[in-house]
mmCIF file with all atom_site columns, C-alpha atoms in Angstrom:
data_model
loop_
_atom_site.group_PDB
_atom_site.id
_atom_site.type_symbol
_atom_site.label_atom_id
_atom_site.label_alt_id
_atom_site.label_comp_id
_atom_site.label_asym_id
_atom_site.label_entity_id
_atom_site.label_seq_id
_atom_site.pdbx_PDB_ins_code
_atom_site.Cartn_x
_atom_site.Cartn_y
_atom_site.Cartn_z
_atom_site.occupancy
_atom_site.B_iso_or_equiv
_atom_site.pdbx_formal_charge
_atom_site.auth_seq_id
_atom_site.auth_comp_id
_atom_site.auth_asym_id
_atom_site.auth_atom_id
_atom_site.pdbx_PDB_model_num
ATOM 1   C CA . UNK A 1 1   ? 32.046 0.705   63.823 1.00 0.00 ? 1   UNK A CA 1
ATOM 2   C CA . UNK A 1 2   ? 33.555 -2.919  64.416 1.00 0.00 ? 2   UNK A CA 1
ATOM 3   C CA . UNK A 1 3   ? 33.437 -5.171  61.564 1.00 0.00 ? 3   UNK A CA 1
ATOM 4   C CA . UNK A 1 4   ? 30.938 -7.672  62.079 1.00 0.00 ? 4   UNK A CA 1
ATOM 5   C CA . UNK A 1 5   ? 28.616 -4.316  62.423 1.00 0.00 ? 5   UNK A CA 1
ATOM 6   C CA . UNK A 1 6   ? 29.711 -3.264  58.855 1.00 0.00 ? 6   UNK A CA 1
ATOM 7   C CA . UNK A 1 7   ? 28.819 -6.257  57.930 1.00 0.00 ? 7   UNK A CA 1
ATOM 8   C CA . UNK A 1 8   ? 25.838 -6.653  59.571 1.00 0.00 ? 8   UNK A CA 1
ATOM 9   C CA . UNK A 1 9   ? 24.546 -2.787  58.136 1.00 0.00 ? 9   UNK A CA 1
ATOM 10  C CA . UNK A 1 10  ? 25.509 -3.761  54.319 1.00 0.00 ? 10  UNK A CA 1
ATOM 11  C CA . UNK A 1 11  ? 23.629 -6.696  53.975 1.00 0.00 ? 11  UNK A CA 1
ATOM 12  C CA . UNK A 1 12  ? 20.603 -5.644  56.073 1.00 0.00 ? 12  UNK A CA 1
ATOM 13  C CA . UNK A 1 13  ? 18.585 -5.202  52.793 1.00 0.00 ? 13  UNK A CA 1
ATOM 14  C CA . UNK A 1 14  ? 19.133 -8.881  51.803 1.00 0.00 ? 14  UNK A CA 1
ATOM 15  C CA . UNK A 1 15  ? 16.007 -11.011 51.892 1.00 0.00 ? 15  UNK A CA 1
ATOM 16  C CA . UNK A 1 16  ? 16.319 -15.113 52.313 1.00 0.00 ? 16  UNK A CA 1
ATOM 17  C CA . UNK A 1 17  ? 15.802 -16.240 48.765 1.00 0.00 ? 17  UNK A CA 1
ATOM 18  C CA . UNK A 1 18  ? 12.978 -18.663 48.772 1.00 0.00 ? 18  UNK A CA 1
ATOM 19  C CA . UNK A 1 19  ? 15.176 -20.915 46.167 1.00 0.00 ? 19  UNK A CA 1
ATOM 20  C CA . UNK A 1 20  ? 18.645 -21.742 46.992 1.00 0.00 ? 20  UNK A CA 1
ATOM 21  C CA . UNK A 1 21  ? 19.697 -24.913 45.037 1.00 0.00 ? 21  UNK A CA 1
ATOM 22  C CA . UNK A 1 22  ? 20.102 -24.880 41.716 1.00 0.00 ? 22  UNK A CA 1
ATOM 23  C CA . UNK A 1 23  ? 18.456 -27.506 40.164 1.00 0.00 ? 23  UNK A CA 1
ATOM 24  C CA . UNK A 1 24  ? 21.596 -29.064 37.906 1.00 0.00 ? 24  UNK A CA 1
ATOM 25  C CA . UNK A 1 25  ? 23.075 -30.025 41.126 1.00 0.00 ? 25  UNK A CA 1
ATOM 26  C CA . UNK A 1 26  ? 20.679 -31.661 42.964 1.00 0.00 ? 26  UNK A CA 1
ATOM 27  C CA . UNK A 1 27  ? 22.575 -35.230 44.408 1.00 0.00 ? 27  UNK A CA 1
ATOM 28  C CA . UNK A 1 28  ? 22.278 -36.229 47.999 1.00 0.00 ? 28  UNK A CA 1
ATOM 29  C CA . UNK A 1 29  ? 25.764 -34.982 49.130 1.00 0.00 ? 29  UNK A CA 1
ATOM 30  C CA . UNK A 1 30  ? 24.640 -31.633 47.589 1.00 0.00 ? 30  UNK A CA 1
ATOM 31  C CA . UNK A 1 31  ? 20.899 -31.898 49.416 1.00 0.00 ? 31  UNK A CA 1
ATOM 32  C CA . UNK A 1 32  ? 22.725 -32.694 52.635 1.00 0.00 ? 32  UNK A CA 1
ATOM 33  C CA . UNK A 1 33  ? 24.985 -29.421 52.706 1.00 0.00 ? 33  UNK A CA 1
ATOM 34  C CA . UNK A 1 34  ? 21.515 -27.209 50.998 1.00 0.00 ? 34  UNK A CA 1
ATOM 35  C CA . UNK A 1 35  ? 19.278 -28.567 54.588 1.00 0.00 ? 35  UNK A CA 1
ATOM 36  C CA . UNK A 1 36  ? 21.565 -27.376 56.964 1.00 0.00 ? 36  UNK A CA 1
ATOM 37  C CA . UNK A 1 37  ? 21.133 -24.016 55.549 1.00 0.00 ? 37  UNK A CA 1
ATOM 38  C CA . UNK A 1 38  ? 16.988 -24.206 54.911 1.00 0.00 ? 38  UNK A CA 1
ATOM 39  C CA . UNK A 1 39  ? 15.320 -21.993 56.906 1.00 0.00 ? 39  UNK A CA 1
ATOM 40  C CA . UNK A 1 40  ? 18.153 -20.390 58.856 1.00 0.00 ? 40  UNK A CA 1
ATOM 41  C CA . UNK A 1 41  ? 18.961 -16.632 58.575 1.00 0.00 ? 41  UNK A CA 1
ATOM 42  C CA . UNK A 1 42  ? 22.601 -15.992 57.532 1.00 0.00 ? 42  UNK A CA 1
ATOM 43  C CA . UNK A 1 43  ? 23.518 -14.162 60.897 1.00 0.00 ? 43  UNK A CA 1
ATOM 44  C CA . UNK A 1 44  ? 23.062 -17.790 62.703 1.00 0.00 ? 44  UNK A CA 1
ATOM 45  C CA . UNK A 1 45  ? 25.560 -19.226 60.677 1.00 0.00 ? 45  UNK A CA 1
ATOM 46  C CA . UNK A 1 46  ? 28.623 -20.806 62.331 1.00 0.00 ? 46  UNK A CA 1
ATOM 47  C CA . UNK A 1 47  ? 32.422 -22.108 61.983 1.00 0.00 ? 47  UNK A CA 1
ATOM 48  C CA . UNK A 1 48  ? 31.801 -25.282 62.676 1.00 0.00 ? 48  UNK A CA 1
ATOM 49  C CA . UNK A 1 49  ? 28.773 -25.791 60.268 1.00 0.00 ? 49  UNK A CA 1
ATOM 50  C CA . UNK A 1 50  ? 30.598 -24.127 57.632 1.00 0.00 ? 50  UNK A CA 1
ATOM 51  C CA . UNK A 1 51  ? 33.743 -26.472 57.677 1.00 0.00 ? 51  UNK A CA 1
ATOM 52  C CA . UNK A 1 52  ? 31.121 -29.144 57.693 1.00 0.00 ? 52  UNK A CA 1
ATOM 53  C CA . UNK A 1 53  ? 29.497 -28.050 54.442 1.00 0.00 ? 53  UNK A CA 1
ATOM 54  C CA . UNK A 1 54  ? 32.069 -25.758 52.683 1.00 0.00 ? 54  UNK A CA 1
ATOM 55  C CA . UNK A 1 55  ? 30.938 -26.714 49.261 1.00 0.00 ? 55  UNK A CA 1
ATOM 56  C CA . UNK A 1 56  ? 27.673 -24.771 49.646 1.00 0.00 ? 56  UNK A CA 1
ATOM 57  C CA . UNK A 1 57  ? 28.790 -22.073 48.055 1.00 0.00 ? 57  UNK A CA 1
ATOM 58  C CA . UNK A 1 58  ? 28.952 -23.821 44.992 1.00 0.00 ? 58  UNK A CA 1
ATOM 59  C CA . UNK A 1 59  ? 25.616 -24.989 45.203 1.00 0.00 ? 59  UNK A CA 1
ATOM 60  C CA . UNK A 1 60  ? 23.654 -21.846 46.433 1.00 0.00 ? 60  UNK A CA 1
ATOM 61  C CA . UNK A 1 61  ? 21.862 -19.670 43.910 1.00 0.00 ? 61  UNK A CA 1
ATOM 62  C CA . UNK A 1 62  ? 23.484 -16.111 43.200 1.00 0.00 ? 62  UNK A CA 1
ATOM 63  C CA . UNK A 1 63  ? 20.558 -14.679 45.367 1.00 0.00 ? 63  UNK A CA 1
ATOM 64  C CA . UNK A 1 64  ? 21.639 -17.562 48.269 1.00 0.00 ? 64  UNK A CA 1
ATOM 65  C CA . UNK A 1 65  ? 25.316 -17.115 47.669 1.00 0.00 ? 65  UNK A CA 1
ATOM 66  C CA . UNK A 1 66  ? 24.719 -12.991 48.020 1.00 0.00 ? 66  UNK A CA 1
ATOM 67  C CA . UNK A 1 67  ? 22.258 -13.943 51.087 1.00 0.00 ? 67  UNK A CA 1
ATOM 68  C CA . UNK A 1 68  ? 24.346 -16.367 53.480 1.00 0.00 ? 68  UNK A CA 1
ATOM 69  C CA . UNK A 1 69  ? 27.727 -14.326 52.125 1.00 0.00 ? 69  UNK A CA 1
ATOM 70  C CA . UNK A 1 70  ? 27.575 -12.336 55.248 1.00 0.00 ? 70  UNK A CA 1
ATOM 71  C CA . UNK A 1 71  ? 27.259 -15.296 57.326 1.00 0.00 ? 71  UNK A CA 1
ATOM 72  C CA . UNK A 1 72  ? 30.297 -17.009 55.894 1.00 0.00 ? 72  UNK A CA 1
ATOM 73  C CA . UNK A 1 73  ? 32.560 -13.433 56.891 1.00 0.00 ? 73  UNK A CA 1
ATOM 74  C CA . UNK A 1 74  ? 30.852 -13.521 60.154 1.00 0.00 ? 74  UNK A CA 1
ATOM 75  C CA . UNK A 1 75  ? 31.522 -16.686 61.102 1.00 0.00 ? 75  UNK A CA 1
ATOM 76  C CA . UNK A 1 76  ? 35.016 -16.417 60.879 1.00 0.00 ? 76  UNK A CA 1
ATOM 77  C CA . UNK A 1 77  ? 35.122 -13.198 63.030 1.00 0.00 ? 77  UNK A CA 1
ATOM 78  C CA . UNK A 1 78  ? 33.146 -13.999 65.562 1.00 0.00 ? 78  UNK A CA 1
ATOM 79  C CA . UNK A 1 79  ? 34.685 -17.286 65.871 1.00 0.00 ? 79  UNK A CA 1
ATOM 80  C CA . UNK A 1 80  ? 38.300 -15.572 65.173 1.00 0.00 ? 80  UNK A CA 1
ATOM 81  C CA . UNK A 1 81  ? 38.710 -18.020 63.088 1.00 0.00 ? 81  UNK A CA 1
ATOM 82  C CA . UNK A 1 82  ? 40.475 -17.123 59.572 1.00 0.00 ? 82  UNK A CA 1
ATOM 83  C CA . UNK A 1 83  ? 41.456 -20.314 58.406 1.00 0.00 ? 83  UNK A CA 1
ATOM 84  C CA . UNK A 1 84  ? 37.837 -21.595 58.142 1.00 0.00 ? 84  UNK A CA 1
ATOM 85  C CA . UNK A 1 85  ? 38.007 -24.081 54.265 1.00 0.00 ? 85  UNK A CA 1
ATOM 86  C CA . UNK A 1 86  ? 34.848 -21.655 53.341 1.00 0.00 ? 86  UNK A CA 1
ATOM 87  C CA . UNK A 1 87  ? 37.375 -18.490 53.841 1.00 0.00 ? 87  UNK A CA 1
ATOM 88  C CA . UNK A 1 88  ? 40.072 -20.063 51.268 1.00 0.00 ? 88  UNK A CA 1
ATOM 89  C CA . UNK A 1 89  ? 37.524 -20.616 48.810 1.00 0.00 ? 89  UNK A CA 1
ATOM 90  C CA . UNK A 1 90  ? 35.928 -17.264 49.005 1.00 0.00 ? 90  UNK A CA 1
ATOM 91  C CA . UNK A 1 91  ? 39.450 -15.417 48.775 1.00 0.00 ? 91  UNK A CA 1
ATOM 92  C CA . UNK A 1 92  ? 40.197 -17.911 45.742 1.00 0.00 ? 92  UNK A CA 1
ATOM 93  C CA . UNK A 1 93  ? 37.138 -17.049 44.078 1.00 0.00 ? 93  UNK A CA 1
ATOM 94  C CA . UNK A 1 94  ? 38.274 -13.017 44.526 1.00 0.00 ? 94  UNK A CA 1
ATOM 95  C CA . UNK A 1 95  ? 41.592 -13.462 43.501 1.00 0.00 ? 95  UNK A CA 1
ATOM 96  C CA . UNK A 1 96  ? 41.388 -12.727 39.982 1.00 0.00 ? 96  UNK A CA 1
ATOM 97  C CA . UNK A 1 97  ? 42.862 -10.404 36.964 1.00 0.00 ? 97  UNK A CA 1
ATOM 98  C CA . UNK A 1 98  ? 41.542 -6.706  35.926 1.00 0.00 ? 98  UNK A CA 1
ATOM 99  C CA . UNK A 1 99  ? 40.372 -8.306  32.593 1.00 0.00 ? 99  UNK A CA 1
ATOM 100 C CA . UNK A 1 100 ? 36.828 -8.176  33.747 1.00 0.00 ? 100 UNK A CA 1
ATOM 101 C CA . UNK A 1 101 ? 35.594 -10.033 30.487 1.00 0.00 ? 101 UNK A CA 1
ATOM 102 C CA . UNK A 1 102 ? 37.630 -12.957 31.483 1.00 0.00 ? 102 UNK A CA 1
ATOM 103 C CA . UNK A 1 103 ? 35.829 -13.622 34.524 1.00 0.00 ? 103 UNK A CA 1
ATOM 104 C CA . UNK A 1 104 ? 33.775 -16.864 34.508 1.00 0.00 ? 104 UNK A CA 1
ATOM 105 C CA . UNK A 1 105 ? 30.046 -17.135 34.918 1.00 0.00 ? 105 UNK A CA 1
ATOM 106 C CA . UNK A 1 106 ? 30.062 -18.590 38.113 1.00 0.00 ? 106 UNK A CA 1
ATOM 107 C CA . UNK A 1 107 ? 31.963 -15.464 39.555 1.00 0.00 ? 107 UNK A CA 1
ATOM 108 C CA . UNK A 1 108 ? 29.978 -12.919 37.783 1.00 0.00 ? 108 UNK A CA 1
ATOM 109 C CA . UNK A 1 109 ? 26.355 -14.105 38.501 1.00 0.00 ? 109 UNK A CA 1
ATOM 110 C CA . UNK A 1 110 ? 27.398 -13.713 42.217 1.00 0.00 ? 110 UNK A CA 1
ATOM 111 C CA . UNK A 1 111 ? 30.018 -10.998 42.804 1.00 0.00 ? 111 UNK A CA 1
ATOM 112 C CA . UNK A 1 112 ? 28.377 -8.994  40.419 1.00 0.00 ? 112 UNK A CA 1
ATOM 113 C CA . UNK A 1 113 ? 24.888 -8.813  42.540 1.00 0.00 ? 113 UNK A CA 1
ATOM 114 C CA . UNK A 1 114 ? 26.639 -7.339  45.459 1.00 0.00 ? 114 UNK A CA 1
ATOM 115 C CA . UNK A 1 115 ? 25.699 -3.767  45.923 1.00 0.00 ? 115 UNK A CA 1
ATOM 116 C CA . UNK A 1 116 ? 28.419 -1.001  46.980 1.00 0.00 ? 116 UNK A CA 1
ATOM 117 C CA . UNK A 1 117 ? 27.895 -1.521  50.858 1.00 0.00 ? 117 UNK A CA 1
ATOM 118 C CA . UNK A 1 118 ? 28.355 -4.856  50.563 1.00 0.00 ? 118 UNK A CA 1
ATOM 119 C CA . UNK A 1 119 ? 31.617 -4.636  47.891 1.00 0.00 ? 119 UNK A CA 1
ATOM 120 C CA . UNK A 1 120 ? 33.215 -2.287  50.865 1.00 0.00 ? 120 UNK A CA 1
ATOM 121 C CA . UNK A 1 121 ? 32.171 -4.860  53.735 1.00 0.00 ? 121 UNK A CA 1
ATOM 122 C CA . UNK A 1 122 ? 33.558 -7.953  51.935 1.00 0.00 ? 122 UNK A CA 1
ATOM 123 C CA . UNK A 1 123 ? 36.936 -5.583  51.740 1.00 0.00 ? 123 UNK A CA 1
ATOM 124 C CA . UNK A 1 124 ? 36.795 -5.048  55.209 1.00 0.00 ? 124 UNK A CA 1
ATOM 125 C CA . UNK A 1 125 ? 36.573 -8.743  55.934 1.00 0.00 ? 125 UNK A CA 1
ATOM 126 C CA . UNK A 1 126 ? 39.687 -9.067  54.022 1.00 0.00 ? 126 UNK A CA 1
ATOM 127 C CA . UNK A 1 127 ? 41.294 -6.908  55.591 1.00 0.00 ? 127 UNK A CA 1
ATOM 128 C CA . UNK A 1 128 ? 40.546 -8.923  58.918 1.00 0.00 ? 128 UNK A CA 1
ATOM 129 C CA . UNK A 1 129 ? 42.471 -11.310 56.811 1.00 0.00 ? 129 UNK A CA 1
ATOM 130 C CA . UNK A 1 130 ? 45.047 -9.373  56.741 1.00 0.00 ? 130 UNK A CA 1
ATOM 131 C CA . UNK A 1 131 ? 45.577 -8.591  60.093 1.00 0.00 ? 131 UNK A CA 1
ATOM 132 C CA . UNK A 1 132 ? 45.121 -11.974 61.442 1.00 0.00 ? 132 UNK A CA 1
ATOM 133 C CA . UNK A 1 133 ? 48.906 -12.491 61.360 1.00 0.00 ? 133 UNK A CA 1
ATOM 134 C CA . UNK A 1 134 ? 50.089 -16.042 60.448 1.00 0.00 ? 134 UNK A CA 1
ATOM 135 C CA . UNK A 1 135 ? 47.754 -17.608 57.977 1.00 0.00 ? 135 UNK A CA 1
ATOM 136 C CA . UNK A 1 136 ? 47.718 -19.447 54.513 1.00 0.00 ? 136 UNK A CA 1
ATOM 137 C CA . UNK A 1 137 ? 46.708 -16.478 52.602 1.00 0.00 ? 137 UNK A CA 1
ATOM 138 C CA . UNK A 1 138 ? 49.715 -14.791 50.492 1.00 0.00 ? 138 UNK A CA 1
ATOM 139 C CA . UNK A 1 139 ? 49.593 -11.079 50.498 1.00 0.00 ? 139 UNK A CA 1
ATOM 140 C CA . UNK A 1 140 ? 49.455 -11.228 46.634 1.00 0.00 ? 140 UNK A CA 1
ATOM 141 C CA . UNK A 1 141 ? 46.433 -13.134 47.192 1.00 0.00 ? 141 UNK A CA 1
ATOM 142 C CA . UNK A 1 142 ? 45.022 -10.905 49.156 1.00 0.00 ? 142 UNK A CA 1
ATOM 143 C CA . UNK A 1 143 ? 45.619 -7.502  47.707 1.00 0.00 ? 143 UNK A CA 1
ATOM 144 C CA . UNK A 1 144 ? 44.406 -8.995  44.270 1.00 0.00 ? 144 UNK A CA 1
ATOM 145 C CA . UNK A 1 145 ? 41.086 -10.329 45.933 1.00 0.00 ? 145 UNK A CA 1
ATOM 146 C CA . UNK A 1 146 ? 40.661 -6.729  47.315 1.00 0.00 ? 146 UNK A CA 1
ATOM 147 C CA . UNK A 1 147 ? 41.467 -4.816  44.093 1.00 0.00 ? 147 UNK A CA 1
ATOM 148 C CA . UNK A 1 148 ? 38.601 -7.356  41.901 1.00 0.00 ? 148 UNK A CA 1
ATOM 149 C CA . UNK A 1 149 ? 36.323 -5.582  44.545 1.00 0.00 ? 149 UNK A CA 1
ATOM 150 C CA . UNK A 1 150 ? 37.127 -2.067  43.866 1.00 0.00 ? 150 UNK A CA 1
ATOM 151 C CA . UNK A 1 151 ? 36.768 -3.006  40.054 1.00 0.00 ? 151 UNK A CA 1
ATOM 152 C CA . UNK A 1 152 ? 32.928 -4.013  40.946 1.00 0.00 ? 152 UNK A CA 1
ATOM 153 C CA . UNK A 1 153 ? 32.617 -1.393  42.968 1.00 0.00 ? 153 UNK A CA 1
ATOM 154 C CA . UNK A 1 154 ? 33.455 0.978   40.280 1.00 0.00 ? 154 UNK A CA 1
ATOM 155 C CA . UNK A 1 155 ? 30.891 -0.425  37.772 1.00 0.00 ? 155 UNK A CA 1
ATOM 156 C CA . UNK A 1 156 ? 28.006 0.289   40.710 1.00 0.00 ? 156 UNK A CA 1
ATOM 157 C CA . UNK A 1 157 ? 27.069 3.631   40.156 1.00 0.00 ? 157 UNK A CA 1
ATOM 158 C CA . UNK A 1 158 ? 23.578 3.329   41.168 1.00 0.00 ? 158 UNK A CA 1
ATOM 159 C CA . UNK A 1 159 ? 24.436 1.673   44.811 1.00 0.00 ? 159 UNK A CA 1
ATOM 160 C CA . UNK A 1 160 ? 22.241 -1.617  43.179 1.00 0.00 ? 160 UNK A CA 1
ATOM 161 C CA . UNK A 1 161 ? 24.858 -3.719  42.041 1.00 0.00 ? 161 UNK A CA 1
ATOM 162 C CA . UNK A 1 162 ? 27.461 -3.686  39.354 1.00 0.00 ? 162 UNK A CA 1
ATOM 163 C CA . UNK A 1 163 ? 26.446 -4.203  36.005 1.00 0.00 ? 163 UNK A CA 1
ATOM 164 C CA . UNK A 1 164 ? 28.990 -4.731  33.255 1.00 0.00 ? 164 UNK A CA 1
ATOM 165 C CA . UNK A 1 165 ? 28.910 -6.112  29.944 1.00 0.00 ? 165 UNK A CA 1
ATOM 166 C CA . UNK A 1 166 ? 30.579 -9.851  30.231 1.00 0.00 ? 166 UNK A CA 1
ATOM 167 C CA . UNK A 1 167 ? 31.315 -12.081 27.000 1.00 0.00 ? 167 UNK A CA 1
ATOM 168 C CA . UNK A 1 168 ? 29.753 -15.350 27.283 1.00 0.00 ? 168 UNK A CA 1
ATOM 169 C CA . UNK A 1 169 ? 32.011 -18.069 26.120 1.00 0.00 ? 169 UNK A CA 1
#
């Protein structure tokens, strides 16, 4: 099974959330990157509308950011396009520590929604990283991004999503 297949078959469960801004960062700038998205399923989602409004993901819900995440990995692929600004900040968000209760917020009301499929088909779309050959991504980067997966992976024993206790600081 290629890729964009795996990714297509682990987030076929995922419905459109009807809300996808969240209300503290409602500003025009923000409004103008949330409309492009309105409406559109995450498989129609492309490279060049992504380097266009990149800072989405900051915006989006958890249940948006979990919805249109297979969109932003697809995009690349199809596009063969790794160096995509959306990529680098997905990959930063990833690369992180085994100390799950120093995770922030942010990261853990998203990543930790993702269900088991989904946790092995964001690892295979690093791996397409990977292989890509020459890019900005370090290795370290990489590996560590891949390895904060397993760790929510491991915490999903029900195939739901990961649950883990998180201090809130």
């Amino acid at each position: 099974m290629n890729r964009l297949s795996i990714i297509q078959q682990a987030f076929s469960q995922r419905e459109r959330p009807k809300v996808i801004l969240l209300p503290e960062y409602v500003s025009v700038d923000v409004c103008e990157d949330i409309n492009s998205f309105i409406g559109q399923a995450w498989e129609n989602i492309t490279g060049n509308q992504m380097e266009k409004h990149f800072e989405v993901i900051f915006w989006f819900t958890p249940e948006a950011f979990c919805y249109y995440l297979p969109g932003f990995m697809s995009a690349g692929i199809r596009e063969n396009n790794p160096e995509l600004i959306i990529n680098h900040s997905l990959v930063n968000m990833l690369d992180r520590g085994p100390e799950k209760e120093l995770w922030d917020d942010f990261f853990v009301k998203r990543w930790s929604m993702l269900r088991l499929k989904e946790c092995e088909a964001v690892q295979e779309w690093l791996l397409w990283l990977s292989s890509c050959g020459r890019t900005s991504f370090s290795d370290n980067s990489l590996s560590r991004a891949f390895d904060t997966l397993s760790l929510l992976k491991s915490n999903d024993s029900s195939g739901s999503g990961p649950t883990f206790e998180h201090s809130q600081s």
